[in-house]
Structure formats: structure tokens, C-alpha cells
Amino acid sequence: QVQVVESGGGLVQSGGSLRLSCTTSINIFSLNVMGWYRQAPGKQRELVAFITSRGDTDYVDSVKGRFSISRDNAKNTIYLQMNSLKPEDTAVYYCRGNTNSGVYWGQGTQVTVST
């Protein structure tokens, strides 16, 4: 069973920064794509950013220029650097990995941005 574990959430003031980490229990190259999703109370889960095994990335428009996704292959870990945080970024952030045979989600980490 593939395990995906997020960390790094917390409470931060508006304009601040946080870095989320997501570590997998398998070789990261086995995952075709990894992504960060978020779900705010009363809203649907949305894709925030993704990174492929080749290193291609993309972001939802609302975070472009503020968030950056990256990967450390040696640590089987991806990161989400979040800068200039806004209250509307408050959500539970989930990491997801896809292989050819399955989709694997982490348990989520709470990010709260205060005004």
C-alpha cells in the first residue's frame, strides 16, 4: 500500500509564508504525477498545483506567482512553497500521487491564514 504523508501546515498571518511537504513510501519516479489539492469549508476540493515525473508544473490561476511546487527525488518528497498567503487560501491541503495502477491521497494538513 502506497503511503502519502503531508506536513507543514499551520496558522500564519496574511502576507506570510508556509512550506508544505509530502513524502511517499515508494520511489517518487513510480508516480506519474503528484499534486496538491485543497478543500475549504463548504467548498469542493480543487487542484492547486501539480508536478509530473519529468518536472513539468502547472498551477490554478489564483495561486500563480505566489505558490511554487517542487520535488526532491532523493527524498521521495514534493513541496509546496506558499508565499503572500491570503485568508482565502485557508483550507485543508491534500497531497495526491498517481501511478499507472492507482491514486493515493494523504490525510491532509490544515493551513489557516488570519487577517
CSV table of N, CA and C in Angstrom, one decimal:
chain,number,residue,atom,x,y,z
A,1,GLN,N,0.8,-1.2,0.0
A,1,GLN,CA,0.0,0.0,0.0
A,1,GLN,C,0.9,1.2,0.0
A,2,VAL,N,0.7,2.1,-0.9
A,2,VAL,CA,1.4,3.4,-1.0
A,2,VAL,C,0.9,4.3,0.0
A,3,GLN,N,1.9,4.9,0.8
A,3,GLN,CA,1.5,5.9,1.8
A,3,GLN,C,2.0,7.3,1.3
A,4,VAL,N,1.2,8.3,1.6
A,4,VAL,CA,1.5,9.6,1.2
A,4,VAL,C,1.2,10.5,2.5
A,5,VAL,N,2.2,11.2,3.0
A,5,VAL,CA,2.1,11.9,4.2
A,5,VAL,C,2.5,13.3,4.1
A,6,GLU,N,1.6,14.2,4.4
A,6,GLU,CA,1.8,15.7,4.3
A,6,GLU,C,2.3,16.2,5.7
A,7,SER,N,3.0,17.3,5.6
A,7,SER,CA,3.3,18.1,6.9
A,7,SER,C,3.6,19.5,6.5
A,8,GLY,N,3.6,20.4,7.5
A,8,GLY,CA,4.0,21.7,7.3
A,8,GLY,C,2.9,22.8,7.4
A,9,GLY,N,1.6,22.3,7.6
A,9,GLY,CA,0.6,23.3,7.7
A,9,GLY,C,0.7,24.0,9.1
A,10,GLY,N,-0.2,25.0,9.2
A,10,GLY,CA,-0.3,25.8,10.4
A,10,GLY,C,-1.0,27.1,10.3
A,11,LEU,N,-0.8,27.9,11.3
A,11,LEU,CA,-1.5,29.2,11.3
A,11,LEU,C,-0.5,30.3,10.9
A,12,VAL,N,-0.9,31.2,10.0
A,12,VAL,CA,0.0,32.2,9.5
A,12,VAL,C,-0.8,33.5,9.3
A,13,GLN,N,-0.2,34.6,9.4
A,13,GLN,CA,-0.8,35.9,9.1
A,13,GLN,C,-0.9,36.2,7.6
A,14,SER,N,-1.9,36.9,7.2
A,14,SER,CA,-2.0,37.3,5.8
A,14,SER,C,-0.7,38.0,5.4
A,15,GLY,N,-0.2,37.5,4.2
A,15,GLY,CA,1.1,38.0,3.7
A,15,GLY,C,2.3,37.1,4.0
A,16,GLY,N,2.0,36.2,4.9
A,16,GLY,CA,3.1,35.3,5.3
A,16,GLY,C,3.3,34.1,4.4
A,17,SER,N,4.2,33.2,4.8
A,17,SER,CA,4.6,32.1,4.0
A,17,SER,C,4.6,30.8,4.8
A,18,LEU,N,4.4,29.7,4.1
A,18,LEU,CA,4.4,28.4,4.6
A,18,LEU,C,5.0,27.4,3.6
A,19,ARG,N,5.6,26.4,4.0
A,19,ARG,CA,6.1,25.3,3.0
A,19,ARG,C,5.5,24.0,3.5
A,20,LEU,N,4.7,23.4,2.6
A,20,LEU,CA,4.2,22.1,2.8
A,20,LEU,C,5.1,21.0,2.2
A,21,SER,N,5.2,19.9,2.9
A,21,SER,CA,5.9,18.7,2.4
A,21,SER,C,5.0,17.5,2.2
A,22,CYS,N,5.4,16.7,1.2
A,22,CYS,CA,4.6,15.5,1.0
A,22,CYS,C,5.6,14.4,0.7
A,23,THR,N,5.7,13.4,1.5
A,23,THR,CA,6.6,12.3,1.3
A,23,THR,C,5.9,11.0,1.0
A,24,THR,N,6.4,10.2,0.0
A,24,THR,CA,5.7,9.0,-0.3
A,24,THR,C,6.6,7.8,0.2
A,25,SER,N,5.9,6.6,0.3
A,25,SER,CA,6.6,5.4,0.7
A,25,SER,C,7.2,4.6,-0.4
A,26,ILE,N,7.0,5.1,-1.6
A,26,ILE,CA,7.6,4.4,-2.8
A,26,ILE,C,8.5,5.4,-3.5
A,27,ASN,N,9.3,4.8,-4.4
A,27,ASN,CA,10.2,5.7,-5.3
A,27,ASN,C,9.3,6.7,-6.0
A,28,ILE,N,9.6,8.0,-5.9
A,28,ILE,CA,8.8,9.0,-6.4
A,28,ILE,C,8.7,8.9,-8.0
A,29,PHE,N,9.6,8.2,-8.6
A,29,PHE,CA,9.6,8.1,-10.1
A,29,PHE,C,8.5,7.1,-10.5
A,30,SER,N,8.0,6.3,-9.5
A,30,SER,CA,6.8,5.5,-9.8
A,30,SER,C,5.5,6.2,-9.9
A,31,LEU,N,5.6,7.5,-9.5
A,31,LEU,CA,4.4,8.3,-9.5
A,31,LEU,C,4.4,9.2,-10.7
A,32,ASN,N,3.5,9.0,-11.7
A,32,ASN,CA,3.5,9.8,-12.9
A,32,ASN,C,3.3,11.3,-12.7
A,33,VAL,N,2.5,11.6,-11.7
A,33,VAL,CA,2.2,13.0,-11.4
A,33,VAL,C,1.9,13.1,-9.9
A,34,MET,N,2.3,14.1,-9.3
A,34,MET,CA,1.9,14.4,-7.9
A,34,MET,C,1.3,15.8,-7.8
A,35,GLY,N,0.3,16.0,-7.0
A,35,GLY,CA,-0.3,17.3,-6.9
A,35,GLY,C,-0.7,17.6,-5.5
A,36,TRP,N,-0.9,18.9,-5.4
A,36,TRP,CA,-1.5,19.5,-4.1
A,36,TRP,C,-2.9,19.9,-4.4
A,37,TYR,N,-3.8,19.5,-3.6
A,37,TYR,CA,-5.2,19.9,-3.7
A,37,TYR,C,-5.6,20.6,-2.4
A,38,ARG,N,-6.7,21.4,-2.4
A,38,ARG,CA,-7.1,22.0,-1.1
A,38,ARG,C,-8.7,22.0,-1.1
A,39,GLN,N,-9.2,22.0,0.1
A,39,GLN,CA,-10.6,22.0,0.3
A,39,GLN,C,-11.0,22.9,1.5
A,40,ALA,N,-11.7,24.0,1.2
A,40,ALA,CA,-12.1,24.9,2.2
A,40,ALA,C,-13.5,24.5,2.7
A,41,PRO,N,-13.9,24.9,3.9
A,41,PRO,CA,-15.2,24.5,4.4
A,41,PRO,C,-16.3,24.9,3.4
A,42,GLY,N,-17.2,23.9,3.1
A,42,GLY,CA,-18.3,24.2,2.3
A,42,GLY,C,-18.0,24.3,0.8
A,43,LYS,N,-16.8,24.0,0.4
A,43,LYS,CA,-16.4,24.1,-1.0
A,43,LYS,C,-15.9,22.7,-1.5
A,44,GLN,N,-15.8,22.6,-2.8
A,44,GLN,CA,-15.3,21.4,-3.4
A,44,GLN,C,-13.8,21.4,-3.3
A,45,ARG,N,-13.2,20.2,-3.3
A,45,ARG,CA,-11.8,20.1,-3.4
A,45,ARG,C,-11.3,20.6,-4.7
A,46,GLU,N,-10.2,21.4,-4.7
A,46,GLU,CA,-9.7,21.9,-6.0
A,46,GLU,C,-8.2,21.6,-6.1
A,47,LEU,N,-7.8,21.4,-7.4
A,47,LEU,CA,-6.4,21.2,-7.7
A,47,LEU,C,-5.7,22.6,-7.5
A,48,VAL,N,-4.6,22.6,-6.8
A,48,VAL,CA,-3.8,23.8,-6.6
A,48,VAL,C,-2.6,23.8,-7.5
A,49,ALA,N,-1.9,22.7,-7.6
A,49,ALA,CA,-0.6,22.6,-8.4
A,49,ALA,C,-0.3,21.2,-8.6
A,50,PHE,N,0.4,20.9,-9.7
A,50,PHE,CA,0.9,19.6,-9.9
A,50,PHE,C,2.3,19.6,-10.5
A,51,ILE,N,3.0,18.5,-10.4
A,51,ILE,CA,4.3,18.3,-10.9
A,51,ILE,C,4.4,16.9,-11.5
A,52,THR,N,4.9,16.7,-12.7
A,52,THR,CA,5.0,15.4,-13.3
A,52,THR,C,6.3,14.8,-13.0
A,53,SER,N,6.5,13.6,-13.4
A,53,SER,CA,7.8,12.9,-13.2
A,53,SER,C,8.9,13.5,-14.0
A,54,ARG,N,8.5,14.3,-15.1
A,54,ARG,CA,9.5,15.0,-15.9
A,54,ARG,C,9.8,16.4,-15.3
A,55,GLY,N,9.0,16.8,-14.3
A,55,GLY,CA,9.3,18.1,-13.7
A,55,GLY,C,8.4,19.2,-14.2
A,56,ASP,N,7.5,18.9,-15.1
A,56,ASP,CA,6.5,19.9,-15.6
A,56,ASP,C,5.6,20.3,-14.5
A,57,THR,N,5.2,21.5,-14.5
A,57,THR,CA,4.4,22.0,-13.4
A,57,THR,C,3.2,22.9,-14.0
A,58,ASP,N,2.2,23.0,-13.2
A,58,ASP,CA,1.1,24.0,-13.5
A,58,ASP,C,0.4,24.3,-12.2
A,59,TYR,N,-0.3,25.4,-12.3
A,59,TYR,CA,-1.0,26.0,-11.1
A,59,TYR,C,-2.4,26.5,-11.4
A,60,VAL,N,-3.2,26.5,-10.4
A,60,VAL,CA,-4.5,27.1,-10.6
A,60,VAL,C,-4.2,28.6,-10.6
A,61,ASP,N,-5.0,29.4,-11.4
A,61,ASP,CA,-4.8,30.8,-11.6
A,61,ASP,C,-4.7,31.6,-10.3
A,62,SER,N,-5.4,31.2,-9.3
A,62,SER,CA,-5.5,32.0,-8.1
A,62,SER,C,-4.2,32.0,-7.3
A,63,VAL,N,-3.3,31.0,-7.6
A,63,VAL,CA,-2.0,30.9,-6.8
A,63,VAL,C,-0.8,31.2,-7.7
A,64,LYS,N,-1.0,31.4,-9.0
A,64,LYS,CA,0.1,31.7,-9.8
A,64,LYS,C,0.9,32.9,-9.4
A,65,GLY,N,2.2,32.8,-9.3
A,65,GLY,CA,3.1,33.9,-8.9
A,65,GLY,C,3.3,33.9,-7.4
A,66,ARG,N,2.5,33.1,-6.6
A,66,ARG,CA,2.6,33.1,-5.2
A,66,ARG,C,3.1,31.7,-4.7
A,67,PHE,N,2.6,30.7,-5.3
A,67,PHE,CA,2.9,29.3,-4.9
A,67,PHE,C,3.9,28.7,-5.8
A,68,SER,N,4.8,27.8,-5.3
A,68,SER,CA,5.7,27.1,-6.2
A,68,SER,C,5.8,25.6,-5.7
A,69,ILE,N,5.6,24.7,-6.7
A,69,ILE,CA,5.7,23.3,-6.4
A,69,ILE,C,7.1,22.8,-6.9
A,70,SER,N,7.7,21.9,-6.1
A,70,SER,CA,9.0,21.4,-6.5
A,70,SER,C,9.1,19.9,-5.9
A,71,ARG,N,10.2,19.3,-6.3
A,71,ARG,CA,10.4,17.9,-5.8
A,71,ARG,C,11.8,17.6,-5.5
A,72,ASP,N,12.0,16.7,-4.5
A,72,ASP,CA,13.3,16.2,-4.2
A,72,ASP,C,13.3,14.7,-4.4
A,73,ASN,N,13.8,14.3,-5.5
A,73,ASN,CA,13.7,12.9,-5.8
A,73,ASN,C,14.4,12.0,-4.8
A,74,ALA,N,15.5,12.4,-4.3
A,74,ALA,CA,16.3,11.6,-3.4
A,74,ALA,C,15.5,11.4,-2.1
A,75,LYS,N,14.6,12.3,-1.7
A,75,LYS,CA,13.8,12.2,-0.5
A,75,LYS,C,12.4,11.7,-0.8
A,76,ASN,N,12.1,11.4,-2.0
A,76,ASN,CA,10.7,11.0,-2.4
A,76,ASN,C,9.7,12.0,-1.8
A,77,THR,N,10.0,13.2,-2.0
A,77,THR,CA,9.2,14.3,-1.4
A,77,THR,C,8.9,15.4,-2.4
A,78,ILE,N,7.7,15.9,-2.4
A,78,ILE,CA,7.4,17.2,-3.1
A,78,ILE,C,7.1,18.2,-2.1
A,79,TYR,N,7.2,19.5,-2.5
A,79,TYR,CA,7.0,20.6,-1.6
A,79,TYR,C,6.0,21.6,-2.3
A,80,LEU,N,5.3,22.4,-1.5
A,80,LEU,CA,4.5,23.5,-2.0
A,80,LEU,C,5.0,24.7,-1.1
A,81,GLN,N,5.7,25.6,-1.8
A,81,GLN,CA,6.1,26.8,-1.1
A,81,GLN,C,5.0,27.8,-1.4
A,82,MET,N,4.4,28.3,-0.3
A,82,MET,CA,3.3,29.3,-0.4
A,82,MET,C,3.7,30.6,0.2
A,83,ASN,N,3.7,31.6,-0.7
A,83,ASN,CA,4.1,33.0,-0.3
A,83,ASN,C,2.9,33.9,-0.5
A,84,SER,N,3.0,35.1,0.2
A,84,SER,CA,1.9,36.1,0.1
A,84,SER,C,0.6,35.5,0.3
A,85,LEU,N,0.5,34.7,1.4
A,85,LEU,CA,-0.8,34.0,1.7
A,85,LEU,C,-1.9,34.9,2.0
A,86,LYS,N,-3.1,34.5,1.6
A,86,LYS,CA,-4.3,35.3,1.8
A,86,LYS,C,-5.3,34.5,2.6
A,87,PRO,N,-6.2,35.2,3.3
A,87,PRO,CA,-7.2,34.4,4.0
A,87,PRO,C,-8.0,33.4,3.2
A,88,GLU,N,-8.2,33.7,1.9
A,88,GLU,CA,-8.9,32.8,1.0
A,88,GLU,C,-8.1,31.5,0.7
A,89,ASP,N,-6.8,31.5,1.1
A,89,ASP,CA,-6.0,30.3,1.0
A,89,ASP,C,-6.3,29.3,2.1
A,90,THR,N,-7.0,29.7,3.1
A,90,THR,CA,-7.3,28.8,4.2
A,90,THR,C,-8.1,27.6,3.7
A,91,ALA,N,-7.6,26.4,4.1
A,91,ALA,CA,-8.1,25.1,3.6
A,91,ALA,C,-7.3,24.0,4.2
A,92,VAL,N,-7.9,22.8,4.1
A,92,VAL,CA,-7.1,21.6,4.3
A,92,VAL,C,-6.4,21.3,3.0
A,93,TYR,N,-5.1,21.1,3.0
A,93,TYR,CA,-4.3,20.8,1.8
A,93,TYR,C,-4.0,19.3,1.8
A,94,TYR,N,-4.2,18.7,0.6
A,94,TYR,CA,-4.0,17.3,0.4
A,94,TYR,C,-3.0,17.1,-0.6
A,95,CYS,N,-2.2,16.1,-0.4
A,95,CYS,CA,-1.2,15.6,-1.5
A,95,CYS,C,-1.8,14.4,-2.1
A,96,ARG,N,-1.6,14.3,-3.4
A,96,ARG,CA,-2.1,13.1,-4.2
A,96,ARG,C,-1.0,12.7,-5.1
A,97,GLY,N,-0.9,11.3,-5.3
A,97,GLY,CA,0.1,10.8,-6.2
A,97,GLY,C,-0.7,9.8,-7.1
A,98,ASN,N,-0.3,9.7,-8.4
A,98,ASN,CA,-0.9,8.8,-9.3
A,98,ASN,C,0.2,7.9,-9.9
A,99,THR,N,-0.1,6.6,-9.9
A,99,THR,CA,0.7,5.6,-10.6
A,99,THR,C,-0.1,5.1,-11.7
A,100,ASN,N,0.4,4.2,-12.5
A,100,ASN,CA,-0.3,3.6,-13.6
A,100,ASN,C,-1.5,2.7,-13.1
A,101,SER,N,-1.5,2.3,-11.8
A,101,SER,CA,-2.5,1.4,-11.3
A,101,SER,C,-3.3,2.0,-10.1
A,102,GLY,N,-3.0,3.2,-9.7
A,102,GLY,CA,-3.8,3.8,-8.6
A,102,GLY,C,-3.6,5.2,-8.3
A,103,VAL,N,-4.4,5.7,-7.4
A,103,VAL,CA,-4.4,7.1,-7.0
A,103,VAL,C,-4.3,7.1,-5.4
A,104,TYR,N,-3.4,7.9,-4.9
A,104,TYR,CA,-3.1,7.8,-3.4
A,104,TYR,C,-3.2,9.2,-2.9
A,105,TRP,N,-3.9,9.3,-1.8
A,105,TRP,CA,-4.1,10.6,-1.1
A,105,TRP,C,-3.5,10.6,0.3
A,106,GLY,N,-3.0,11.7,0.7
A,106,GLY,CA,-2.6,11.9,2.1
A,106,GLY,C,-3.8,12.2,2.9
A,107,GLN,N,-3.5,12.4,4.2
A,107,GLN,CA,-4.6,12.6,5.2
A,107,GLN,C,-4.9,14.1,5.3
A,108,GLY,N,-4.1,15.0,4.7
A,108,GLY,CA,-4.4,16.4,4.7
A,108,GLY,C,-3.7,17.1,5.8
A,109,THR,N,-3.4,18.4,5.6
A,109,THR,CA,-2.8,19.3,6.6
A,109,THR,C,-3.5,20.6,6.5
A,110,GLN,N,-3.8,21.2,7.7
A,110,GLN,CA,-4.6,22.4,7.8
A,110,GLN,C,-3.7,23.6,7.6
A,111,VAL,N,-4.1,24.5,6.7
A,111,VAL,CA,-3.5,25.8,6.6
A,111,VAL,C,-4.5,26.9,6.9
A,112,THR,N,-4.2,27.7,7.8
A,112,THR,CA,-5.1,28.8,8.2
A,112,THR,C,-4.4,30.1,8.1
A,113,VAL,N,-5.0,31.1,7.3
A,113,VAL,CA,-4.4,32.4,7.1
A,113,VAL,C,-5.3,33.4,7.8
A,114,SER,N,-4.8,34.1,8.8
A,114,SER,CA,-5.5,35.1,9.5
A,114,SER,C,-5.4,36.5,8.9
A,115,THR,N,-6.4,37.3,9.1
A,115,THR,CA,-6.3,38.7,8.6
A,115,THR,C,-5.5,39.6,9.5
